[in-house]
PDB file of C-alpha atoms in Angstrom:
ATOM      1  CA  MET A   1      20.130 -13.996 -30.752  1.00 72.00           C
ATOM      2  CA  GLU A   2      19.492 -10.839 -32.784  1.00 78.00           C
ATOM      3  CA  LEU A   3      16.989  -8.355 -31.375  1.00 75.00           C
ATOM      4  CA  ARG A   4      15.292  -5.834 -33.653  1.00 78.00           C
ATOM      5  CA  THR A   5      12.357  -3.460 -33.492  1.00 67.00           C
ATOM      6  CA  THR A   6       9.767  -3.653 -36.242  1.00 64.00           C
ATOM      7  CA  GLY A   7       7.302  -0.831 -35.855  1.00 57.00           C
ATOM      8  CA  ASP A   8       6.287  -0.961 -32.204  1.00 60.00           C
ATOM      9  CA  GLN A   9       7.318  -4.603 -31.810  1.00 72.00           C
ATOM     10  CA  LEU A  10      10.531  -6.129 -30.490  1.00 80.00           C
ATOM     11  CA  VAL A  11      11.495  -9.260 -32.398  1.00 84.00           C
ATOM     12  CA  GLY A  12      14.235 -11.703 -31.451  1.00 83.00           C
ATOM     13  CA  THR A  13      15.634 -14.171 -33.965  1.00 85.00           C
ATOM     14  CA  ALA A  14      17.835 -17.073 -32.908  1.00 85.00           C
ATOM     15  CA  PRO A  15      20.394 -18.323 -35.445  1.00 86.00           C
ATOM     16  CA  ALA A  16      20.547 -21.867 -36.757  1.00 86.00           C
ATOM     17  CA  GLY A  17      22.292 -24.339 -34.485  1.00 85.00           C
ATOM     18  CA  GLY A  18      23.016 -23.196 -30.936  1.00 82.00           C
ATOM     19  CA  VAL A  19      22.089 -25.092 -27.797  1.00 81.00           C
ATOM     20  CA  CYS A  20      18.666 -25.879 -29.283  1.00 85.00           C
ATOM     21  CA  ALA A  21      20.217 -27.238 -32.502  1.00 85.00           C
ATOM     22  CA  ARG A  22      17.791 -25.334 -34.698  1.00 84.00           C
ATOM     23  CA  PRO A  23      17.884 -26.407 -38.366  1.00 87.00           C
ATOM     24  CA  GLU A  24      17.494 -22.760 -39.413  1.00 88.00           C
ATOM     25  CA  ALA A  25      17.127 -19.271 -37.959  1.00 88.00           C
ATOM     26  CA  GLN A  26      13.874 -18.910 -36.013  1.00 87.00           C
ATOM     27  CA  GLN A  27      11.894 -16.024 -34.523  1.00 87.00           C
ATOM     28  CA  VAL A  28      11.728 -16.867 -30.827  1.00 88.00           C
ATOM     29  CA  LEU A  29      10.884 -13.594 -29.081  1.00 88.00           C
ATOM     30  CA  THR A  30       8.061 -11.169 -29.918  1.00 88.00           C
ATOM     31  CA  GLY A  31       6.323  -8.430 -27.996  1.00 87.00           C
ATOM     32  CA  GLU A  32       6.547  -4.772 -27.100  1.00 82.00           C
ATOM     33  CA  PHE A  33       7.803  -2.469 -24.366  1.00 77.00           C
ATOM     34  CA  GLN A  34       5.505  -0.638 -21.992  1.00 71.00           C
ATOM     35  CA  GLY A  35       7.985   1.770 -20.426  1.00 68.00           C
ATOM     36  CA  ASN A  36      10.757  -0.447 -19.079  1.00 73.00           C
ATOM     37  CA  VAL A  37       8.595  -3.591 -19.045  1.00 80.00           C
ATOM     38  CA  PHE A  38       8.562  -5.976 -22.001  1.00 84.00           C
ATOM     39  CA  ILE A  39       5.373  -7.973 -22.571  1.00 84.00           C
ATOM     40  CA  GLY A  40       5.410 -10.709 -25.163  1.00 86.00           C
ATOM     41  CA  LYS A  41       6.064 -14.355 -25.948  1.00 88.00           C
ATOM     42  CA  VAL A  42       9.185 -16.509 -26.061  1.00 90.00           C
ATOM     43  CA  THR A  43       9.604 -19.837 -27.858  1.00 91.00           C
ATOM     44  CA  LEU A  44      11.941 -22.336 -26.203  1.00 90.00           C
ATOM     45  CA  CYS A  45      13.213 -25.782 -27.012  1.00 89.00           C
ATOM     46  CA  GLN A  46      12.458 -28.193 -24.187  1.00 88.00           C
ATOM     47  CA  THR A  47      12.780 -31.755 -23.005  1.00 88.00           C
ATOM     48  CA  GLY A  48      10.785 -33.970 -20.689  1.00 87.00           C
ATOM     49  CA  VAL A  49       8.230 -36.744 -20.689  1.00 83.00           C
ATOM     50  CA  ALA A  50       5.062 -35.676 -22.535  1.00 84.00           C
ATOM     51  CA  CYS A  51       6.660 -32.289 -23.357  1.00 87.00           C
ATOM     52  CA  GLU A  52       6.607 -30.747 -26.822  1.00 88.00           C
ATOM     53  CA  THR A  53      10.071 -30.236 -28.338  1.00 89.00           C
ATOM     54  CA  THR A  54       9.301 -26.519 -28.593  1.00 89.00           C
ATOM     55  CA  ALA A  55       6.755 -24.430 -26.721  1.00 90.00           C
ATOM     56  CA  THR A  56       5.764 -20.761 -26.563  1.00 90.00           C
ATOM     57  CA  TYR A  57       5.235 -19.006 -23.239  1.00 88.00           C
ATOM     58  CA  ASP A  58       3.922 -15.597 -22.207  1.00 85.00           C
ATOM     59  CA  VAL A  59       6.630 -13.488 -20.586  1.00 85.00           C
ATOM     60  CA  MET A  60       6.777 -10.233 -18.665  1.00 84.00           C
ATOM     61  CA  LEU A  61      10.356  -8.982 -18.378  1.00 84.00           C
ATOM     62  CA  VAL A  62      11.812  -5.903 -16.692  1.00 80.00           C
ATOM     63  CA  TYR A  63      14.619  -3.802 -18.142  1.00 75.00           C
ATOM     64  CA  SER A  64      17.189  -2.535 -15.609  1.00 71.00           C
ATOM     65  CA  PHE A  65      19.028   0.564 -16.757  1.00 65.00           C
ATOM     66  CA  ASP A  66      21.649   0.141 -14.035  1.00 66.00           C
ATOM     67  CA  GLU A  67      22.485  -3.435 -15.019  1.00 69.00           C
ATOM     68  CA  ARG A  68      21.733  -2.913 -18.728  1.00 70.00           C
ATOM     69  CA  ALA A  69      19.780  -6.150 -18.651  1.00 75.00           C
ATOM     70  CA  LEU A  70      16.307  -7.387 -19.522  1.00 77.00           C
ATOM     71  CA  GLY A  71      15.101 -10.297 -17.454  1.00 81.00           C
ATOM     72  CA  GLY A  72      12.261 -12.167 -15.842  1.00 81.00           C
ATOM     73  CA  LEU A  73      10.946 -15.567 -14.868  1.00 78.00           C
ATOM     74  CA  VAL A  74       9.694 -18.109 -17.414  1.00 83.00           C
ATOM     75  CA  ARG A  75       7.610 -20.899 -15.912  1.00 80.00           C
ATOM     76  CA  LEU A  76       7.684 -24.030 -18.059  1.00 84.00           C
ATOM     77  CA  GLU A  77       4.975 -26.649 -18.065  1.00 83.00           C
ATOM     78  CA  GLY A  78       5.291 -29.194 -15.260  1.00 79.00           C
ATOM     79  CA  GLY A  79       8.051 -31.734 -15.866  1.00 83.00           C
ATOM     80  CA  CYS A  80       9.590 -29.765 -18.744  1.00 87.00           C
ATOM     81  CA  GLU A  81      13.107 -28.328 -18.916  1.00 87.00           C
ATOM     82  CA  SER A  82      14.945 -26.165 -21.424  1.00 88.00           C
ATOM     83  CA  VAL A  83      18.682 -25.907 -22.103  1.00 86.00           C
ATOM     84  CA  ALA A  84      18.006 -22.290 -23.125  1.00 82.00           C
ATOM     85  CA  LEU A  85      17.095 -21.390 -19.530  1.00 81.00           C
ATOM     86  CA  PRO A  86      19.430 -21.409 -16.548  1.00 72.00           C
ATOM     87  CA  LYS A  87      18.366 -23.197 -13.377  1.00 64.00           C
ATOM     88  CA  GLY A  88      15.420 -21.422 -11.808  1.00 65.00           C
ATOM     89  CA  GLY A  89      13.886 -20.363 -15.122  1.00 76.00           C
ATOM     90  CA  MET A  90      15.273 -16.816 -15.153  1.00 78.00           C
ATOM     91  CA  LEU A  91      15.561 -15.516 -18.720  1.00 82.00           C
ATOM     92  CA  VAL A  92      18.139 -12.712 -18.962  1.00 80.00           C
ATOM     93  CA  PHE A  93      19.371 -10.572 -21.848  1.00 76.00           C
ATOM     94  CA  ARG A  94      22.417  -8.359 -21.287  1.00 70.00           C
ATOM     95  CA  ALA A  95      23.995  -5.566 -23.296  1.00 61.00           C
ATOM     96  CA  THR A  96      27.280  -6.369 -24.999  1.00 54.00           C
ATOM     97  CA  GLU A  97      30.506  -4.704 -23.830  1.00 49.00           C
ATOM     98  CA  GLN A  98      30.610  -2.847 -27.146  1.00 43.00           C
ATOM     99  CA  GLU A  99      27.158  -1.400 -26.543  1.00 42.00           C
ATOM    100  CA  ALA A 100      28.014  -0.437 -22.972  1.00 43.00           C
ATOM    101  CA  ALA A 101      30.953   1.645 -24.258  1.00 41.00           C
ATOM    102  CA  ALA A 102      29.016   3.290 -27.089  1.00 37.00           C
ATOM    103  CA  PRO A 103      27.467   6.754 -26.541  1.00 37.00           C
ATOM    104  CA  PRO A 104      23.666   6.884 -26.336  1.00 36.00           C
ATOM    105  CA  VAL A 105      21.743   7.848 -29.472  1.00 31.00           C
ATOM    106  CA  THR A 106      18.949   9.577 -27.520  1.00 31.00           C
ATOM    107  CA  ALA A 107      18.091   9.947 -23.853  1.00 30.00           C
ATOM    108  CA  GLN A 108      17.382   6.221 -23.651  1.00 34.00           C
ATOM    109  CA  ALA A 109      18.238   4.994 -27.139  1.00 32.00           C
ATOM    110  CA  SER A 110      20.193   1.755 -27.240  1.00 31.00           C
ATOM    111  CA  GLU A 111      19.088   0.999 -23.665  1.00 33.00           C
ATOM    112  CA  ARG A 112      16.958  -1.838 -25.042  1.00 33.00           C
ATOM    113  CA  GLN A 113      19.839  -3.328 -27.019  1.00 34.00           C
ATOM    114  CA  ALA A 114      20.579  -6.640 -25.393  1.00 34.00           C
ATOM    115  CA  GLN A 115      21.957 -10.085 -25.871  1.00 34.00           C
ATOM    116  CA  VAL A 116      21.462 -13.456 -24.270  1.00 31.00           C
ATOM    117  CA  PRO A 117      24.356 -14.272 -21.910  1.00 30.00           C
ATOM    118  CA  ALA A 118      26.594 -17.291 -22.495  1.00 29.00           C
ATOM    119  CA  PRO A 119      26.199 -20.106 -23.320  1.00 28.00           C
ATOM    120  CA  ILE A 120      23.658 -18.759 -25.816  1.00 27.00           C
ATOM    121  CA  PRO A 121      25.505 -16.604 -28.372  1.00 30.00           C
ATOM    122  CA  ALA A 122      23.824 -13.385 -29.404  1.00 34.00           C
ATOM    123  CA  VAL A 123      24.140 -10.221 -31.464  1.00 31.00           C
ATOM    124  CA  ALA A 124      22.150  -7.127 -30.571  1.00 35.00           C
ATOM    125  CA  SER A 125      20.650  -4.524 -32.855  1.00 37.00           C
ATOM    126  CA  GLY A 126      17.714  -2.131 -32.911  1.00 40.00           C
ATOM    127  CA  SER A 127      16.217  -0.118 -30.053  1.00 44.00           C
ATOM    128  CA  ALA A 128      12.808  -0.641 -28.481  1.00 45.00           C
ATOM    129  CA  ALA A 129      13.468   2.429 -26.326  1.00 48.00           C
ATOM    130  CA  GLN A 130      12.686   4.580 -29.363  1.00 47.00           C
ATOM    131  CA  VAL A 131       9.173   3.148 -29.320  1.00 45.00           C
ATOM    132  CA  ALA A 132       8.868   3.779 -25.573  1.00 48.00           C
ATOM    133  CA  ALA A 133      10.147   7.335 -25.993  1.00 49.00           C
ATOM    134  CA  GLN A 134       7.501   8.015 -28.624  1.00 48.00           C
ATOM    135  CA  ARG A 135       4.779   6.796 -26.282  1.00 47.00           C
ATOM    136  CA  ARG A 136       5.918   9.250 -23.634  1.00 49.00           C
ATOM    137  CA  LEU A 137       4.760  12.011 -25.929  1.00 47.00           C
ATOM    138  CA  GLU A 138       1.195  10.705 -25.925  1.00 58.00           C
ATOM    139  CA  ALA A 139      -1.171  12.189 -23.347  1.00 74.00           C
ATOM    140  CA  VAL A 140      -2.411   9.675 -20.779  1.00 81.00           C
ATOM    141  CA  ASP A 141      -5.692   9.832 -18.880  1.00 89.00           C
ATOM    142  CA  VAL A 142      -4.064   8.904 -15.569  1.00 92.00           C
ATOM    143  CA  PRO A 143      -7.213   8.241 -13.477  1.00 93.00           C
ATOM    144  CA  ALA A 144      -8.709   6.088 -16.238  1.00 94.00           C
ATOM    145  CA  ALA A 145      -5.488   4.130 -16.748  1.00 93.00           C
ATOM    146  CA  LEU A 146      -5.132   3.538 -13.004  1.00 95.00           C
ATOM    147  CA  ARG A 147      -8.741   2.378 -12.774  1.00 94.00           C
ATOM    148  CA  GLN A 148      -8.323  -0.040 -15.683  1.00 94.00           C
ATOM    149  CA  GLY A 149      -5.060  -1.344 -14.285  1.00 94.00           C
ATOM    150  CA  GLN A 150      -6.557  -1.953 -10.867  1.00 93.00           C
ATOM    151  CA  GLN A 151      -9.568  -3.683 -12.387  1.00 94.00           C
ATOM    152  CA  ALA A 152      -7.164  -5.951 -14.280  1.00 93.00           C
ATOM    153  CA  LEU A 153      -5.426  -6.822 -11.008  1.00 94.00           C
ATOM    154  CA  VAL A 154      -8.693  -7.812  -9.357  1.00 92.00           C
ATOM    155  CA  ALA A 155      -9.406  -9.958 -12.439  1.00 92.00           C
ATOM    156  CA  LYS A 156      -5.928 -11.503 -11.962  1.00 90.00           C
ATOM    157  CA  ASN A 157      -4.780 -10.287 -15.364  1.00 90.00           C
ATOM    158  CA  PRO A 158      -1.299  -8.922 -14.580  1.00 90.00           C
ATOM    159  CA  VAL A 159      -0.272  -8.414 -18.205  1.00 85.00           C
ATOM    160  CA  SER A 160      -3.156  -6.046 -18.909  1.00 87.00           C
ATOM    161  CA  ALA A 161      -2.536  -4.342 -15.565  1.00 91.00           C
ATOM    162  CA  VAL A 162       1.107  -3.684 -16.424  1.00 89.00           C
ATOM    163  CA  GLN A 163       0.131  -2.137 -19.736  1.00 85.00           C
ATOM    164  CA  GLN A 164      -2.086   0.401 -17.953  1.00 90.00           C
ATOM    165  CA  PHE A 165       0.294   1.183 -15.102  1.00 92.00           C
ATOM    166  CA  GLN A 166       3.214   1.665 -17.478  1.00 86.00           C
ATOM    167  CA  ARG A 167       1.146   4.170 -19.449  1.00 85.00           C
ATOM    168  CA  VAL A 168       0.845   6.164 -16.236  1.00 90.00           C
ATOM    169  CA  LEU A 169       4.532   5.841 -15.386  1.00 87.00           C
ATOM    170  CA  THR A 170       5.626   7.112 -18.782  1.00 80.00           C
ATOM    171  CA  GLN A 171       3.855  10.354 -17.866  1.00 84.00           C
ATOM    172  CA  GLU A 172       4.293  10.352 -14.073  1.00 88.00           C
ATOM    173  CA  LYS A 173       7.352   8.271 -13.218  1.00 86.00           C
ATOM    174  CA  ASN A 174       6.782   8.594  -9.453  1.00 91.00           C
ATOM    175  CA  ASN A 175       3.068   7.837  -9.407  1.00 94.00           C
ATOM    176  CA  ALA A 176       2.880   5.697  -6.264  1.00 95.00           C
ATOM    177  CA  SER A 177      -0.378   3.968  -7.195  1.00 95.00           C
ATOM    178  CA  ALA A 178       1.046   2.874 -10.543  1.00 94.00           C
ATOM    179  CA  LEU A 179       4.284   1.708  -8.907  1.00 95.00           C
ATOM    180  CA  THR A 180       2.345  -0.311  -6.347  1.00 96.00           C
ATOM    181  CA  GLY A 181       0.159  -1.718  -9.112  1.00 96.00           C
ATOM    182  CA  MET A 182       3.267  -2.828 -10.975  1.00 94.00           C
ATOM    183  CA  GLY A 183       4.485  -4.531  -7.824  1.00 96.00           C
ATOM    184  CA  VAL A 184       1.196  -6.378  -7.402  1.00 96.00           C
ATOM    185  CA  ALA A 185       1.222  -7.426 -11.081  1.00 94.00           C
ATOM    186  CA  PHE A 186       4.662  -8.982 -10.761  1.00 92.00           C
ATOM    187  CA  PHE A 187       3.610 -10.605  -7.486  1.00 95.00           C
ATOM    188  CA  LEU A 188       0.735 -12.275  -9.336  1.00 93.00           C
ATOM    189  CA  ARG A 189       3.320 -13.573 -11.827  1.00 88.00           C
ATOM    190  CA  ASP A 190       5.406 -15.035  -8.972  1.00 89.00           C
ATOM    191  CA  GLN A 191       8.216 -12.629  -9.852  1.00 88.00           C
ATOM    192  CA  GLN A 192       8.896 -11.522  -6.289  1.00 90.00           C
ATOM    193  CA  PRO A 193      12.206  -9.637  -6.773  1.00 88.00           C
ATOM    194  CA  GLU A 194      10.649  -7.395  -9.414  1.00 89.00           C
ATOM    195  CA  ALA A 195       7.543  -6.951  -7.252  1.00 93.00           C
ATOM    196  CA  LEU A 196       9.615  -5.841  -4.264  1.00 94.00           C
ATOM    197  CA  ARG A 197      11.588  -3.408  -6.414  1.00 91.00           C
ATOM    198  CA  PHE A 198       8.456  -1.562  -7.509  1.00 94.00           C
ATOM    199  CA  LEU A 199       6.923  -1.636  -4.016  1.00 96.00           C
ATOM    200  CA  GLU A 200      10.073  -0.172  -2.492  1.00 95.00           C
ATOM    201  CA  GLN A 201       9.974   2.664  -5.005  1.00 93.00           C
ATOM    202  CA  ALA A 202       6.311   3.295  -4.166  1.00 95.00           C
ATOM    203  CA  ARG A 203       7.153   3.517  -0.463  1.00 95.00           C
ATOM    204  CA  THR A 204       9.886   6.071  -1.064  1.00 93.00           C
ATOM    205  CA  THR A 205       7.931   8.334  -3.437  1.00 91.00           C
ATOM    206  CA  GLY A 206       4.364   8.213  -2.142  1.00 88.00           C
ATOM    207  CA  ASN A 207       2.512   9.884   0.711  1.00 93.00           C
ATOM    208  CA  GLN A 208       1.514   8.105   3.921  1.00 93.00           C
ATOM    209  CA  GLN A 209      -1.517   6.455   2.337  1.00 93.00           C
ATOM    210  CA  ALA A 210       0.595   5.212  -0.586  1.00 94.00           C
ATOM    211  CA  ARG A 211       3.287   3.940   1.777  1.00 95.00           C
ATOM    212  CA  ALA A 212       0.677   2.020   3.745  1.00 96.00           C
ATOM    213  CA  GLU A 213      -0.606   0.367   0.566  1.00 96.00           C
ATOM    214  CA  ALA A 214       2.900  -0.561  -0.546  1.00 97.00           C
ATOM    215  CA  TRP A 215       3.743  -1.971   2.885  1.00 97.00           C
ATOM    216  CA  PHE A 216       0.639  -4.184   2.770  1.00 98.00           C
ATOM    217  CA  TRP A 217       1.638  -5.699  -0.558  1.00 98.00           C
ATOM    218  CA  THR A 218       5.208  -6.046   0.653  1.00 97.00           C
ATOM    219  CA  ALA A 219       3.805  -8.174   3.474  1.00 97.00           C
ATOM    220  CA  CYS A 220       1.966 -10.308   0.901  1.00 97.00           C
ATOM    221  CA  VAL A 221       5.118 -10.853  -1.143  1.00 97.00           C
ATOM    222  CA  LYS A 222       7.175 -11.713   1.937  1.00 97.00           C
ATOM    223  CA  ARG A 223       4.518 -14.178   3.086  1.00 96.00           C
ATOM    224  CA  ALA A 224       4.638 -15.857  -0.317  1.00 95.00           C
ATOM    225  CA  THR A 225       8.415 -16.220  -0.034  1.00 93.00           C
ATOM    226  CA  GLN A 226       7.971 -17.686   3.474  1.00 93.00           C
ATOM    227  CA  ASP A 227       9.793 -14.803   5.111  1.00 94.00           C
ATOM    228  CA  SER A 228       7.430 -14.664   8.065  1.00 94.00           C
ATOM    229  CA  LYS A 229       9.404 -12.202  10.160  1.00 95.00           C
ATOM    230  CA  LEU A 230       9.628  -9.551   7.455  1.00 96.00           C
ATOM    231  CA  ALA A 231       6.034 -10.213   6.371  1.00 97.00           C
ATOM    232  CA  GLN A 232       4.831  -9.515   9.897  1.00 97.00           C
ATOM    233  CA  GLU A 233       6.928  -6.356  10.152  1.00 97.00           C
ATOM    234  CA  ALA A 234       5.660  -5.097   6.776  1.00 97.00           C
ATOM    235  CA  LEU A 235       2.042  -5.755   7.763  1.00 97.00           C
ATOM    236  CA  ARG A 236       2.588  -3.926  11.045  1.00 97.00           C
ATOM    237  CA  ARG A 237       4.042  -0.970   9.161  1.00 96.00           C
ATOM    238  CA  ALA A 238       1.012  -0.956   6.853  1.00 97.00           C
ATOM    239  CA  VAL A 239      -1.431  -0.931   9.764  1.00 96.00           C
ATOM    240  CA  ASN A 240       0.554   1.727  11.639  1.00 95.00           C
ATOM    241  CA  GLU A 241       0.529   3.904   8.506  1.00 94.00           C
ATOM    242  CA  GLY A 242      -3.269   3.651   8.458  1.00 94.00           C
ATOM    243  CA  TRP A 243      -3.873   0.954   5.818  1.00 95.00           C
ATOM    244  CA  SER A 244      -7.381  -0.505   5.566  1.00 93.00           C
ATOM    245  CA  PRO A 245      -8.788  -3.017   3.057  1.00 93.00           C
ATOM    246  CA  PRO A 246     -10.951  -1.791   0.176  1.00 90.00           C
ATOM    247  CA  GLU A 247     -14.482  -3.127   0.107  1.00 87.00           C
ATOM    248  CA  GLY A 248     -15.378  -5.906  -2.301  1.00 87.00           C
ATOM    249  CA  ASN A 249     -11.819  -6.508  -3.504  1.00 91.00           C
ATOM    250  CA  THR A 250     -11.480 -10.275  -3.867  1.00 92.00           C
ATOM    251  CA  LEU A 251      -7.725 -10.109  -4.433  1.00 94.00           C
ATOM    252  CA  VAL A 252      -7.097  -8.211  -1.201  1.00 95.00           C
ATOM    253  CA  ASP A 253      -9.545 -10.445   0.674  1.00 95.00           C
ATOM    254  CA  ARG A 254      -7.636 -13.519  -0.500  1.00 95.00           C
ATOM    255  CA  GLU A 255      -4.348 -12.087   0.731  1.00 96.00           C
ATOM    256  CA  LEU A 256      -5.841 -11.091   4.087  1.00 96.00           C
ATOM    257  CA  GLN A 257      -7.075 -14.640   4.605  1.00 96.00           C
ATOM    258  CA  LEU A 258      -3.631 -16.030   3.780  1.00 96.00           C
ATOM    259  CA  LEU A 259      -1.950 -13.573   6.128  1.00 96.00           C
ATOM    260  CA  ALA A 260      -4.369 -14.360   8.968  1.00 96.00           C
ATOM    261  CA  ARG A 261      -3.464 -18.051   8.672  1.00 95.00           C
ATOM    262  CA  GLU A 262       0.171 -17.258   9.464  1.00 95.00           C
ATOM    263  CA  GLY A 263      -0.535 -17.092  13.194  1.00 94.00           C
ATOM    264  CA  GLN A 264      -1.854 -14.958  16.013  1.00 93.00           C
ATOM    265  CA  PRO A 265       0.258 -11.815  15.409  1.00 94.00           C
ATOM    266  CA  PHE A 266      -0.851 -11.714  11.776  1.00 96.00           C
ATOM    267  CA  ASP A 267      -4.478 -12.400  12.633  1.00 95.00           C
ATOM    268  CA  THR A 268      -4.460  -9.569  15.186  1.00 96.00           C
ATOM    269  CA  LEU A 269      -3.083  -7.093  12.634  1.00 96.00           C
ATOM    270  CA  VAL A 270      -5.593  -8.208   9.993  1.00 95.00           C
ATOM    271  CA  LYS A 271      -8.484  -7.724  12.430  1.00 95.00           C
ATOM    272  CA  GLN A 272      -7.120  -4.307  13.373  1.00 94.00           C
ATOM    273  CA  ALA A 273      -7.040  -3.242   9.704  1.00 94.00           C
ATOM    274  CA  ARG A 274     -10.551  -4.595   9.034  1.00 91.00           C
ATOM    275  CA  GLY A 275     -11.914  -2.919  12.146  1.00 89.00           C
ATOM    276  CA  ARG A 276     -10.455   0.433  11.167  1.00 79.00           C
ATOM    277  CA  LYS A 277     -12.208   0.210   7.795  1.00 56.00           C
ATOM    278  CA  ARG A 278     -15.588  -0.447   9.388  1.00 45.00           C
ATOM    279  CA  ALA A 279     -15.119   2.309  11.935  1.00 45.00           C
ATOM    280  CA  GLN A 280     -13.859   5.041   9.611  1.00 45.00           C
ATOM    281  CA  GLY A 281     -15.704   4.174   6.423  1.00 43.00           C
ATOM    282  CA  ARG A 282     -12.968   5.749   4.272  1.00 44.00           C
ATOM    283  CA  ASP A 283     -12.796   5.446   0.500  1.00 42.00           C
ATOM    284  CA  PRO A 284     -10.732   2.418  -0.501  1.00 41.00           C
ATOM    285  CA  GLN A 285      -7.176   2.759  -1.758  1.00 41.00           C
ATOM    286  CA  GLY A 286      -4.855   0.420  -3.588  1.00 46.00           C
ATOM    287  CA  ALA A 287      -5.594  -2.410  -5.966  1.00 54.00           C
ATOM    288  CA  GLY A 288      -9.158  -1.977  -7.128  1.00 43.00           C
ATOM    289  CA  SER A 289      -9.235   1.755  -6.396  1.00 46.00           C
ATOM    290  CA  ALA A 290      -8.950   4.496  -8.988  1.00 41.00           C
ATOM    291  CA  SER A 291      -7.294   6.924  -6.576  1.00 41.00           C
ATOM    292  CA  PRO A 292      -3.810   8.012  -7.726  1.00 36.00           C
TER     293      PRO A 292
END
């Protein structure tokens, strides 16, 4: 598949034939980068009872500079499968060996060049990093972007949230609130590995309050992956760091209820966090808060 940038868009065109037996070349990937996150749509061939032969899905993919790969989860409609996706639904694009050996054009140029791994043949061209680099030059109203991103999380709109948080990160790469927001956005997309990656970064770059927030959401992710032991430890770390739930945040309230159902140790920690909030009356932090 050939990847090119057209203006501020990344476009992927699959050749005729291939595993999907396309009669002619077809545009199958469109979208744009927000920092190192790609937000767009992918069109896949698929099989299954009552499934369309092709379908288009929203995707949110993360680019890893270390692995020179762009990847993320694609959730097909129930009962549908696609030969273009490996088992588990993880869509991955990797840089060619030739690109890996080539010198960079700019600080991050050619970092977005990628190709689909075998068995899907691909040729890479173009650079979406040039678009991202240009955006870094634009001034960002950080408090406003954080507020809009957090509002999008509460509304369970992770795509819009990522767009706002990435605007912040292009200007302040270690902004802990934006990093935590990115983690929550990927958590809402059921992309737990990516969520944990951002939350870990938030814990290592933020202050105590930011660490507490990141530990809370780490507990939520671990609960969702049924890792009860680590979920409990993460929640304990959050409470010990002083975390308390923001008022009127339906997303946080939902997660607290789910955590409390995990058993007595969880319920005790949840009550401790809620009690601290009532006693101290502090301004809320985290998802739904505009505090950086």
